[in-house]
Amino acid sequence: MPSSQSFSVRFFSRWVIFSYRYAVWIILLILALTTFSTLYTAENLGVHTDTTDMLSEEVPFRANHIRYIHSFPQHEDTLLLALNAPTPEQVHEAAKAFTVFLNNDHPHFSGIHYLAGEPFLEKNGLFFKDLDELGRISDYLAAAQPLIARIAESPTLYTFSAVLTDAAEELRKGRKLDLEPVFSAVSATLDARIAGQSRALSWQALLGGEAQKSTYQELIIAKPKLDYSQIFAAEEPINAIRMEAEKMGFAPDAVKNLRITGEVALAHDELNSAMYGAQDAGLLALVLVAAVLLLAFRSAGAIVTVIIALILGLLLTAAFATVAVGHLNLISIAFAVLYIGLGVDYAIHFLLRLEELRDPEQSFSEALNHTGGDMGQSLLSCAITTAIGFYAFMPTTYRGVAELGLISGTGMLISFLITMTLIPALQRIFPVKTRKLPDSAQSINHVLDLPRHSRKLIYFLTVAAIAASILALPKIRFDYNLLNLNNPRAESVQTFQELLGSAEDSPWHINILVNDSEEIEPIVKRVSALPEVKSVISMLDLVPQQQEDKSLLIEEMAMILGPVSFSPTAFLIADHYTVAEQRGALDRLRIALERLVDEQPEHVVANSAGKLQASLANLLLHLEKLSDASDGGDTKARVLRALNDDLLSLLPGSIQRLQLALSAQPFGEDALPVSIKELWQGSDGVYRIAVYPQENINDNDALRRFVRAVQEIAPSATGIPVISLEAGEAVVDAFIHAFTLALLGVVVALWIMLRSIASTVLVLIPLLLSALFTCAGTVLLNLPFNFANIIALPLLLGIGIDSSLHMVHRSRSGVVYESLLHTSTARAIFYSALTTLVGFGSLVFSMHQGTSSMGLLLTIGLLITIVCVLIILPVLLQSADKQQGNPA
């Protein structure tokens, strides 16, 4: 053995003996240092949750995003409220009322945008429709005007039924009236009332010539005041919204509901699911890891020693992060996961080696002396190579990964120091005892011995797996969709995905910034021509075209409608009609519709008239059954009164809004209110162009097509679609560059420490094979890489290096293949991997999909690493021994 190696053996032996002799002082010193470090960390360590801040500002798309936020800060950190109701009138009124609440809640909100509720747009909304649509509305209004005029005089179920009866008779005589939407909508309202539910008739939809939908939606954008002193910065604003929604009668499963989404709500729910998911997984991991350690050591003292060393090392690493960086981000916070996964290995290797060398015939300090000398160099080599692997992430432009590399790399060195210093000291309190090799270990040894008898088969299977994995590599995918990291059952996620399916309301759209208004039109024309683009909205759309022609149609509609008005007591007239009179009016309508259908079954309204006739028959039968009850008369009156409200309560408001819209006059850009202009023109004079996708960009392929097509025309475009795609590619590039540097650094470090090319290659082969097989496994299991599970790769890199290095180092000490797998080294590798496997495999059950996918990838990678290190590597070592003339 070279003298330098002998020197290192003596150095590490003396190190651990010193710690053992002065155990009390060593333990007190480390506890004092850890206590101070913990207090310092608690006071000074911050957490940055903005994913864009993890990227260097020099990256082009990051610079574009910063420029956009500078010009339009109102679009940053917002909540998106989706209100739904059965009619456009109801959802509009609810949204306006909620907007009033938000505007008055100054402690929680600093800005509200409800575009559909802007008074300017309510008045001038008809100018934003095309001429054909205005013409159709004019025709429907002309047909409905007599109906509206008569009902305005007497807004009752009796009058309404009589008007529809006259209309049915006119249709039967051959008059052309488009009443199909009216018949269908009234039929649906009657059916709902028979079922004991309320479905108001939308006069806005009828007057617009549209079939009434089952639900209507309005969107409100709210900018909450975030309290970053709290873990959940948006908790108070979100709670304020939910409390007000409950007061206003909104309920999750009701016909009227309010759902919260947007970037702030998504981040809130993601943090919530990640924390509770980690909490549940942590409890499961604690139980499973304790069980594995108990299996490995059969000693409570050894388990306590490992856990103490792990906790103190983790706290010291956090203190280093506080001093060196000052904060954690959503990537670097994974240092804890990496430290636990790798730090426990050092402790297990040290204690199992000590147990192996423990002999009742010799003193404890002698066994500890041999363990320190034997394990010191091996653990130091592992710590240095793993640290180099992590430090290789530092030069990348992805700041989150760079900070992770710095913290985790130093954490490995801290773990080495803790293992060599604290664990020997703790042997004063929890000494390792001699014990017979347990039956479980003997069983493991028997299983691990099997490949020795099938060397050719192992080589064949390995080569076949390499070939298959190489073929699978081109199919590796990266999921750029940040939504897929979150809890799929969260309200914010489900609502956001629903909005993504709507091209008009998609919250994921691309923003193009231009400095001059003259640049807008050419870009809009070019982008609009792209097949990937559904629509483009800009400042140009705020002043509609053909206003003179539209104004003529609007004036014509105003003349058709006339001066319709409702008195405040108009709906009290309903009480003047008896139940019998109202039933008679309904029955006359039923008979008129029945005649129409019987005489003209091919009429364009025959189908809808038939449905309404059937609904009326069911309603009358329902009312007839109520007469059997003791209070049947009162019950029937209540049903008819409720039906009267369902059919007519929204009419006055609809007419009032229509009359406001019919008073509009042509306008220019100077008439636009500031609240609308500021959404499209920043205070610095920059203009915004919004580009909406043709496809649902919740799909990764659709996202890529959309972003790349727009970037061909506007390279500086920004927005969530651009950020997701570019950030994903930045992460992939960062990891490729980091792994390349890590591999080069590890190769050099191994060669320097091992002084043997053959040994260096033997260490690297399992590492490269496990990386190749793990990547192929993601293809086989349809498990794409994402922003969360890619953090598993450096952990697998560290475990692969450490495990291979321990095996090669032990074989170089003269242990032959037959004995190698029976040593504490093989058992330590097995139990270390098993503790990591059960610890992080429990993450699979997290409701946070990013955490779950990371747990699954770790599980796959660790299983493959165990196979490569404990099956393939020993076979290679046996072959190397035979080639060197050492018979197995």
Short mmCIF file of C-alpha atoms in Angstrom, two decimals, residues 109-524:
data_model
loop_
_atom_site.label_atom_id
_atom_site.label_comp_id
_atom_site.label_asym_id
_atom_site.label_seq_id
_atom_site.Cartn_x
_atom_site.Cartn_y
_atom_site.Cartn_z
CA PHE A 109 -56.96 43.80 -2.87
CA SER A 110 -55.19 46.55 -4.77
CA GLY A 111 -56.71 46.27 -8.25
CA ILE A 112 -59.78 44.75 -9.89
CA HIS A 113 -60.53 44.23 -13.58
CA TYR A 114 -63.98 43.11 -14.66
CA LEU A 115 -63.95 43.89 -18.36
CA ALA A 116 -67.52 42.78 -19.12
CA GLY A 117 -68.77 45.03 -16.32
CA GLU A 118 -67.06 48.19 -17.55
CA PRO A 119 -69.79 50.86 -17.99
CA PHE A 120 -68.21 51.90 -21.28
CA LEU A 121 -68.48 48.39 -22.72
CA GLU A 122 -71.98 47.86 -21.32
CA LYS A 123 -73.11 50.91 -23.25
CA ASN A 124 -71.09 50.39 -26.43
CA GLY A 125 -71.05 46.60 -26.54
CA LEU A 126 -73.18 46.35 -29.72
CA PHE A 127 -70.49 48.18 -31.72
CA PHE A 128 -68.13 45.25 -31.07
CA LYS A 129 -70.47 42.80 -32.85
CA ASP A 130 -70.27 42.30 -36.61
CA LEU A 131 -72.95 43.57 -39.01
CA ASP A 132 -74.45 40.12 -39.63
CA GLU A 133 -74.89 39.52 -35.91
CA LEU A 134 -76.49 42.93 -35.44
CA GLY A 135 -78.84 42.21 -38.31
CA ARG A 136 -79.89 38.92 -36.73
CA ILE A 137 -80.49 40.63 -33.36
CA SER A 138 -82.59 43.25 -35.13
CA ASP A 139 -84.75 40.54 -36.72
CA TYR A 140 -85.30 38.76 -33.41
CA LEU A 141 -86.10 42.02 -31.69
CA ALA A 142 -88.67 42.85 -34.35
CA ALA A 143 -90.33 39.46 -33.85
CA ALA A 144 -90.26 39.74 -30.06
CA GLN A 145 -91.32 43.38 -29.75
CA PRO A 146 -95.09 42.71 -29.65
CA LEU A 147 -94.48 40.00 -27.06
CA ILE A 148 -92.34 42.35 -24.94
CA ALA A 149 -94.78 45.25 -25.23
CA ARG A 150 -97.77 43.19 -24.05
CA ILE A 151 -95.82 41.58 -21.22
CA ALA A 152 -94.47 44.98 -20.08
CA GLU A 153 -98.06 46.10 -19.54
CA SER A 154 -98.86 42.98 -17.52
CA PRO A 155 -95.75 40.88 -16.66
CA THR A 156 -97.65 37.78 -15.56
CA LEU A 157 -97.72 34.09 -16.35
CA TYR A 158 -101.30 34.60 -17.60
CA THR A 159 -100.28 37.29 -20.11
CA PHE A 160 -97.15 35.40 -21.15
CA SER A 161 -99.17 32.26 -21.86
CA ALA A 162 -101.76 34.24 -23.80
CA VAL A 163 -99.10 35.92 -25.96
CA LEU A 164 -97.48 32.57 -26.79
CA THR A 165 -100.94 31.13 -27.57
CA ASP A 166 -101.58 33.94 -30.08
CA ALA A 167 -98.13 33.40 -31.58
CA ALA A 168 -98.82 29.66 -32.00
CA GLU A 169 -102.10 30.47 -33.76
CA GLU A 170 -100.32 32.88 -36.08
CA LEU A 171 -97.79 30.18 -36.94
CA ARG A 172 -100.64 27.76 -37.66
CA LYS A 173 -102.13 30.31 -40.07
CA GLY A 174 -98.85 30.52 -41.97
CA ARG A 175 -97.16 33.58 -40.51
CA LYS A 176 -93.36 33.32 -40.33
CA LEU A 177 -92.09 33.81 -36.81
CA ASP A 178 -88.80 32.39 -35.49
CA LEU A 179 -90.03 31.16 -32.13
CA GLU A 180 -87.97 27.97 -31.86
CA PRO A 181 -85.51 29.46 -29.28
CA VAL A 182 -88.46 30.78 -27.23
CA PHE A 183 -90.32 27.46 -27.21
CA SER A 184 -87.16 25.49 -26.31
CA ALA A 185 -86.12 27.86 -23.52
CA VAL A 186 -89.61 28.00 -21.97
CA SER A 187 -89.85 24.21 -22.13
CA ALA A 188 -86.55 23.84 -20.23
CA THR A 189 -87.74 26.32 -17.60
CA LEU A 190 -91.01 24.42 -17.08
CA ASP A 191 -89.21 21.07 -16.79
CA ALA A 192 -86.88 22.48 -14.15
CA ARG A 193 -89.76 23.88 -12.11
CA ILE A 194 -91.62 20.53 -12.26
CA ALA A 195 -88.46 18.95 -10.84
CA GLY A 196 -88.49 21.47 -8.00
CA GLN A 197 -85.57 23.50 -9.37
CA SER A 198 -85.25 27.03 -10.66
CA ARG A 199 -84.04 27.73 -14.20
CA ALA A 200 -84.69 31.33 -15.09
CA LEU A 201 -85.55 32.23 -18.66
CA SER A 202 -82.80 34.37 -20.23
CA TRP A 203 -84.36 37.19 -22.21
CA GLN A 204 -80.90 38.42 -23.17
CA ALA A 205 -80.26 35.10 -24.96
CA LEU A 206 -83.70 35.16 -26.59
CA LEU A 207 -83.35 38.72 -27.84
CA GLY A 208 -79.94 37.82 -29.22
CA GLY A 209 -81.36 34.87 -31.12
CA GLU A 210 -79.31 32.37 -29.15
CA ALA A 211 -80.28 29.06 -27.61
CA GLN A 212 -80.03 29.32 -23.84
CA LYS A 213 -77.03 27.37 -22.50
CA SER A 214 -76.98 25.46 -19.24
CA THR A 215 -74.52 27.87 -17.65
CA TYR A 216 -72.82 31.21 -18.32
CA GLN A 217 -69.49 32.46 -17.05
CA GLU A 218 -67.90 35.80 -16.26
CA LEU A 219 -64.28 36.36 -15.25
CA ILE A 220 -62.91 38.85 -12.73
CA ILE A 221 -59.19 39.53 -12.35
CA ALA A 222 -58.20 40.53 -8.82
CA LYS A 223 -54.75 41.62 -7.67
CA PRO A 224 -54.42 40.52 -4.04
CA LYS A 225 -52.11 42.03 -1.46
CA LEU A 226 -49.74 39.18 -0.64
CA ASP A 227 -48.30 38.82 2.85
CA TYR A 228 -44.90 37.19 2.35
CA SER A 229 -44.33 37.04 6.09
CA GLN A 230 -46.75 34.10 6.02
CA ILE A 231 -46.08 30.71 4.44
CA PHE A 232 -49.30 31.05 2.48
CA ALA A 233 -49.00 34.62 1.26
CA ALA A 234 -52.44 34.70 -0.41
CA GLU A 235 -54.40 32.93 2.31
CA GLU A 236 -56.22 35.99 3.69
CA PRO A 237 -57.40 37.38 0.30
CA ILE A 238 -58.56 33.92 -0.79
CA ASN A 239 -60.45 33.41 2.49
CA ALA A 240 -62.06 36.84 2.09
CA ILE A 241 -63.35 35.86 -1.36
CA ARG A 242 -64.74 32.55 -0.12
CA MET A 243 -66.52 34.17 2.83
CA GLU A 244 -68.17 36.79 0.60
CA ALA A 245 -69.13 34.15 -1.97
CA GLU A 246 -70.87 32.18 0.77
CA LYS A 247 -72.77 35.28 1.88
CA MET A 248 -73.91 35.90 -1.71
CA GLY A 249 -75.28 32.37 -2.03
CA PHE A 250 -72.54 30.85 -4.17
CA ALA A 251 -71.87 27.19 -3.45
CA PRO A 252 -69.49 24.70 -5.13
CA ASP A 253 -72.28 22.33 -6.25
CA ALA A 254 -75.03 24.90 -6.74
CA VAL A 255 -76.29 26.38 -10.01
CA LYS A 256 -74.53 29.59 -8.99
CA ASN A 257 -70.91 29.07 -8.07
CA LEU A 258 -67.63 30.93 -7.81
CA ARG A 259 -64.28 29.26 -8.36
CA ILE A 260 -60.84 30.73 -7.72
CA THR A 261 -57.88 30.13 -10.01
CA GLY A 262 -55.06 32.17 -11.57
CA GLU A 263 -51.33 32.14 -10.88
CA VAL A 264 -51.66 33.10 -7.22
CA ALA A 265 -54.34 30.50 -6.47
CA LEU A 266 -52.40 27.83 -8.36
CA ALA A 267 -49.25 28.63 -6.38
CA HIS A 268 -51.28 28.61 -3.15
CA ASP A 269 -52.80 25.21 -3.88
CA GLU A 270 -49.48 23.82 -5.09
CA LEU A 271 -47.72 24.85 -1.89
CA ASN A 272 -50.62 23.47 0.13
CA SER A 273 -50.61 20.10 -1.65
CA ALA A 274 -46.81 19.90 -1.57
CA MET A 275 -46.66 20.60 2.17
CA TYR A 276 -49.45 18.24 3.19
CA GLY A 277 -48.24 15.66 0.70
CA ALA A 278 -44.74 15.88 2.13
CA GLN A 279 -46.18 15.71 5.66
CA ASP A 280 -48.08 12.50 4.95
CA ALA A 281 -45.20 11.02 2.98
CA GLY A 282 -42.79 12.06 5.73
CA LEU A 283 -44.71 10.18 8.41
CA LEU A 284 -44.81 7.09 6.21
CA ALA A 285 -41.12 7.49 5.36
CA LEU A 286 -40.18 7.84 9.02
CA VAL A 287 -41.84 4.55 9.89
CA LEU A 288 -40.37 2.72 6.89
CA VAL A 289 -36.84 4.11 7.31
CA ALA A 290 -36.88 3.19 11.01
CA ALA A 291 -37.96 -0.33 10.03
CA VAL A 292 -35.10 -0.65 7.53
CA LEU A 293 -32.54 0.67 10.02
CA LEU A 294 -33.86 -1.76 12.60
CA LEU A 295 -33.46 -4.57 10.08
CA ALA A 296 -29.94 -3.40 9.28
CA PHE A 297 -28.66 -2.88 12.84
CA ARG A 298 -31.06 -4.64 15.21
CA SER A 299 -30.07 -1.88 17.64
CA ALA A 300 -32.01 1.13 18.85
CA GLY A 301 -28.75 2.88 19.70
CA ALA A 302 -27.48 2.61 16.12
CA ILE A 303 -30.77 3.93 14.79
CA VAL A 304 -30.66 6.92 17.16
CA THR A 305 -27.04 7.56 16.15
CA VAL A 306 -27.94 7.64 12.45
CA ILE A 307 -30.94 9.91 12.98
CA ILE A 308 -29.02 12.36 15.22
CA ALA A 309 -26.16 12.59 12.72
CA LEU A 310 -28.64 13.10 9.90
CA ILE A 311 -30.60 15.87 11.64
CA LEU A 312 -27.54 17.79 12.83
CA GLY A 313 -25.87 17.57 9.42
CA LEU A 314 -29.05 18.78 7.74
CA LEU A 315 -29.31 21.78 10.08
CA LEU A 316 -25.66 22.71 9.48
CA THR A 317 -26.20 22.46 5.71
CA ALA A 318 -29.21 24.78 6.02
CA ALA A 319 -27.02 27.23 7.92
CA PHE A 320 -24.46 27.12 5.12
CA ALA A 321 -27.26 27.84 2.63
CA THR A 322 -28.25 30.86 4.71
CA VAL A 323 -24.72 32.25 4.78
CA ALA A 324 -23.73 31.42 1.19
CA VAL A 325 -27.01 32.13 -0.64
CA GLY A 326 -29.43 33.71 1.82
CA HIS A 327 -32.53 32.01 0.50
CA LEU A 328 -34.00 28.81 -0.90
CA ASN A 329 -36.06 28.44 -4.06
CA LEU A 330 -38.44 25.74 -5.28
CA ILE A 331 -35.46 23.88 -6.75
CA SER A 332 -32.77 24.38 -4.10
CA ILE A 333 -35.20 23.49 -1.31
CA ALA A 334 -34.71 19.92 -2.53
CA PHE A 335 -31.25 19.97 -0.86
CA ALA A 336 -32.96 18.43 2.18
CA VAL A 337 -34.19 15.51 0.09
CA LEU A 338 -30.74 15.03 -1.42
CA TYR A 339 -28.96 15.32 1.92
CA ILE A 340 -31.19 12.77 3.64
CA GLY A 341 -30.85 10.37 0.73
CA LEU A 342 -27.05 10.57 0.62
CA GLY A 343 -26.15 11.54 4.20
CA VAL A 344 -27.69 8.40 5.67
CA ASP A 345 -25.38 6.31 3.46
CA TYR A 346 -22.22 7.53 5.16
CA ALA A 347 -23.54 6.71 8.63
CA ILE A 348 -24.75 3.25 7.58
CA HIS A 349 -21.43 2.37 5.92
CA PHE A 350 -19.45 3.52 8.96
CA LEU A 351 -21.57 1.66 11.53
CA LEU A 352 -21.87 -1.57 9.57
CA ARG A 353 -18.10 -1.60 8.99
CA LEU A 354 -17.57 -1.01 12.70
CA GLU A 355 -19.95 -3.86 13.48
CA GLU A 356 -18.08 -6.13 11.06
CA LEU A 357 -14.72 -5.35 12.69
CA ARG A 358 -16.09 -5.55 16.24
CA ASP A 359 -14.53 -8.50 17.99
CA PRO A 360 -15.24 -9.47 21.61
CA GLU A 361 -11.58 -10.41 21.94
CA GLN A 362 -10.38 -6.86 21.23
CA SER A 363 -11.11 -3.45 22.70
CA PHE A 364 -13.80 -1.22 21.24
CA SER A 365 -11.28 1.55 20.49
CA GLU A 366 -9.20 -0.87 18.43
CA ALA A 367 -12.21 -1.74 16.23
CA LEU A 368 -13.04 1.95 15.95
CA ASN A 369 -9.44 2.69 15.00
CA HIS A 370 -9.54 0.15 12.14
CA THR A 371 -12.95 1.41 11.00
CA GLY A 372 -11.75 5.01 10.84
CA GLY A 373 -8.67 4.11 8.87
CA ASP A 374 -10.57 1.87 6.48
CA MET A 375 -13.71 4.01 5.97
CA GLY A 376 -12.14 7.48 6.12
CA GLN A 377 -10.56 7.36 2.69
CA SER A 378 -13.57 5.62 1.14
CA LEU A 379 -16.08 8.12 2.57
CA LEU A 380 -13.87 11.07 1.69
CA SER A 381 -13.61 9.84 -1.88
CA CYS A 382 -17.39 9.50 -2.06
CA ALA A 383 -17.93 12.97 -0.53
CA ILE A 384 -15.46 14.62 -2.93
CA THR A 385 -16.77 12.95 -6.09
CA THR A 386 -20.41 13.58 -5.14
CA ALA A 387 -19.64 17.19 -4.23
CA ILE A 388 -17.90 17.66 -7.59
CA GLY A 389 -21.01 16.24 -9.25
CA PHE A 390 -23.15 18.82 -7.48
CA TYR A 391 -20.73 21.73 -7.93
CA ALA A 392 -20.88 21.09 -11.67
CA PHE A 393 -24.39 22.57 -11.57
CA MET A 394 -23.11 25.97 -10.44
CA PRO A 395 -22.01 27.39 -13.85
CA THR A 396 -25.49 26.90 -15.37
CA THR A 397 -27.75 29.88 -16.17
CA TYR A 398 -30.56 28.21 -14.25
CA ARG A 399 -30.06 29.89 -10.90
CA GLY A 400 -32.26 27.44 -9.01
CA VAL A 401 -30.10 24.51 -10.13
CA ALA A 402 -26.86 26.43 -9.53
CA GLU A 403 -27.85 27.20 -5.95
CA LEU A 404 -28.91 23.59 -5.44
CA GLY A 405 -25.48 22.45 -6.62
CA LEU A 406 -23.63 24.77 -4.24
CA ILE A 407 -25.73 23.84 -1.19
CA SER A 408 -25.91 20.09 -1.83
CA GLY A 409 -22.25 19.79 -2.80
CA THR A 410 -21.18 21.43 0.45
CA GLY A 411 -23.76 19.33 2.29
CA MET A 412 -21.91 16.19 1.22
CA LEU A 413 -18.70 17.50 2.74
CA ILE A 414 -20.57 18.42 5.92
CA SER A 415 -22.04 14.92 6.02
CA PHE A 416 -18.54 13.45 5.79
CA LEU A 417 -17.33 15.65 8.66
CA ILE A 418 -20.35 14.75 10.81
CA THR A 419 -19.89 11.04 10.11
CA MET A 420 -16.18 11.04 10.97
CA THR A 421 -16.57 13.28 14.03
CA LEU A 422 -19.99 12.90 15.65
CA ILE A 423 -20.65 9.20 15.08
CA PRO A 424 -17.42 8.05 16.82
CA ALA A 425 -18.28 10.39 19.70
CA LEU A 426 -21.80 8.96 19.96
CA GLN A 427 -20.29 5.51 20.33
CA ARG A 428 -19.61 6.50 23.95
CA ILE A 429 -23.37 6.62 24.45
CA PHE A 430 -24.70 4.13 21.86
CA PRO A 431 -21.84 1.68 21.21
CA VAL A 432 -22.20 -0.85 18.40
CA LYS A 433 -22.36 -4.36 19.78
CA THR A 434 -21.13 -7.60 18.26
CA ARG A 435 -23.82 -9.83 16.87
CA LYS A 436 -24.27 -12.85 14.76
CA LEU A 437 -25.04 -12.22 11.10
CA PRO A 438 -28.85 -12.25 10.98
CA ASP A 439 -30.79 -14.72 8.87
CA SER A 440 -32.05 -11.85 6.71
CA ALA A 441 -28.48 -10.91 5.79
CA GLN A 442 -27.65 -14.53 5.02
CA SER A 443 -30.68 -14.69 2.74
CA ILE A 444 -29.59 -11.51 0.98
CA ASN A 445 -26.11 -12.92 0.51
CA HIS A 446 -27.57 -16.09 -0.98
CA VAL A 447 -29.60 -14.08 -3.48
CA LEU A 448 -26.65 -11.88 -4.40
CA ASP A 449 -24.52 -14.95 -4.98
CA LEU A 450 -26.77 -16.19 -7.78
CA PRO A 451 -25.32 -13.97 -10.60
CA ARG A 452 -21.86 -15.43 -9.93
CA HIS A 453 -23.09 -18.72 -11.36
CA SER A 454 -24.65 -17.07 -14.45
CA ARG A 455 -22.00 -14.65 -15.61
CA LYS A 456 -22.74 -15.12 -19.32
CA LEU A 457 -26.45 -14.62 -18.75
CA ILE A 458 -25.74 -11.37 -16.85
CA TYR A 459 -23.58 -10.11 -19.73
CA PHE A 460 -26.22 -11.06 -22.30
CA LEU A 461 -29.07 -9.39 -20.38
CA THR A 462 -26.96 -6.27 -19.79
CA VAL A 463 -26.06 -5.90 -23.48
CA ALA A 464 -29.70 -6.49 -24.49
CA ALA A 465 -30.88 -3.88 -21.95
CA ILE A 466 -28.29 -1.39 -23.25
CA ALA A 467 -29.46 -1.87 -26.84
CA ALA A 468 -33.14 -1.51 -25.90
CA SER A 469 -32.42 1.58 -23.78
CA ILE A 470 -30.49 3.27 -26.58
CA LEU A 471 -33.49 2.74 -28.88
CA ALA A 472 -35.77 4.28 -26.23
CA LEU A 473 -33.66 7.41 -25.62
CA PRO A 474 -35.16 9.49 -28.50
CA LYS A 475 -38.61 9.03 -26.92
CA ILE A 476 -37.69 10.69 -23.63
CA ARG A 477 -40.07 13.57 -22.95
CA PHE A 478 -40.06 16.67 -20.76
CA ASP A 479 -43.44 17.90 -19.52
CA TYR A 480 -43.43 21.71 -19.77
CA ASN A 481 -46.91 22.03 -18.29
CA LEU A 482 -46.66 23.47 -14.78
CA LEU A 483 -50.26 22.46 -14.09
CA ASN A 484 -49.25 18.81 -14.19
CA LEU A 485 -47.15 19.34 -11.06
CA ASN A 486 -50.14 20.41 -8.99
CA ASN A 487 -52.91 18.48 -7.29
CA PRO A 488 -55.32 17.57 -10.15
CA ARG A 489 -58.26 17.64 -7.71
CA ALA A 490 -57.58 21.23 -6.59
CA GLU A 491 -60.29 23.72 -7.57
CA SER A 492 -57.77 26.13 -9.07
CA VAL A 493 -56.27 23.43 -11.29
CA GLN A 494 -59.59 22.05 -12.55
CA THR A 495 -60.92 25.55 -13.28
CA PHE A 496 -57.70 26.58 -15.03
CA GLN A 497 -57.73 23.48 -17.22
CA GLU A 498 -61.34 24.17 -18.12
CA LEU A 499 -60.45 27.72 -19.15
CA LEU A 500 -57.54 26.44 -21.23
CA GLY A 501 -60.06 24.55 -23.34
CA SER A 502 -61.72 27.87 -24.22
CA ALA A 503 -59.87 29.88 -26.84
CA GLU A 504 -61.74 33.06 -25.88
CA ASP A 505 -61.04 32.84 -22.15
CA SER A 506 -57.73 30.97 -22.16
CA PRO A 507 -55.60 32.40 -19.33
CA TRP A 508 -52.53 31.08 -21.12
CA HIS A 509 -51.93 33.38 -24.02
CA ILE A 510 -48.87 35.03 -25.53
CA ASN A 511 -48.14 38.74 -25.16
CA ILE A 512 -46.23 40.68 -27.79
CA LEU A 513 -44.90 44.13 -26.88
CA VAL A 514 -44.35 46.90 -29.43
CA ASN A 515 -43.06 50.41 -28.89
CA ASP A 516 -45.09 52.17 -31.60
CA SER A 517 -48.79 51.93 -32.40
CA GLU A 518 -47.92 51.74 -36.10
CA GLU A 519 -46.22 48.40 -35.49
CA ILE A 520 -49.42 46.81 -34.20
CA GLU A 521 -51.36 46.28 -37.43
CA PRO A 522 -48.59 44.50 -39.44
CA ILE A 523 -47.86 42.12 -36.56
CA VAL A 524 -51.55 41.43 -35.94
#
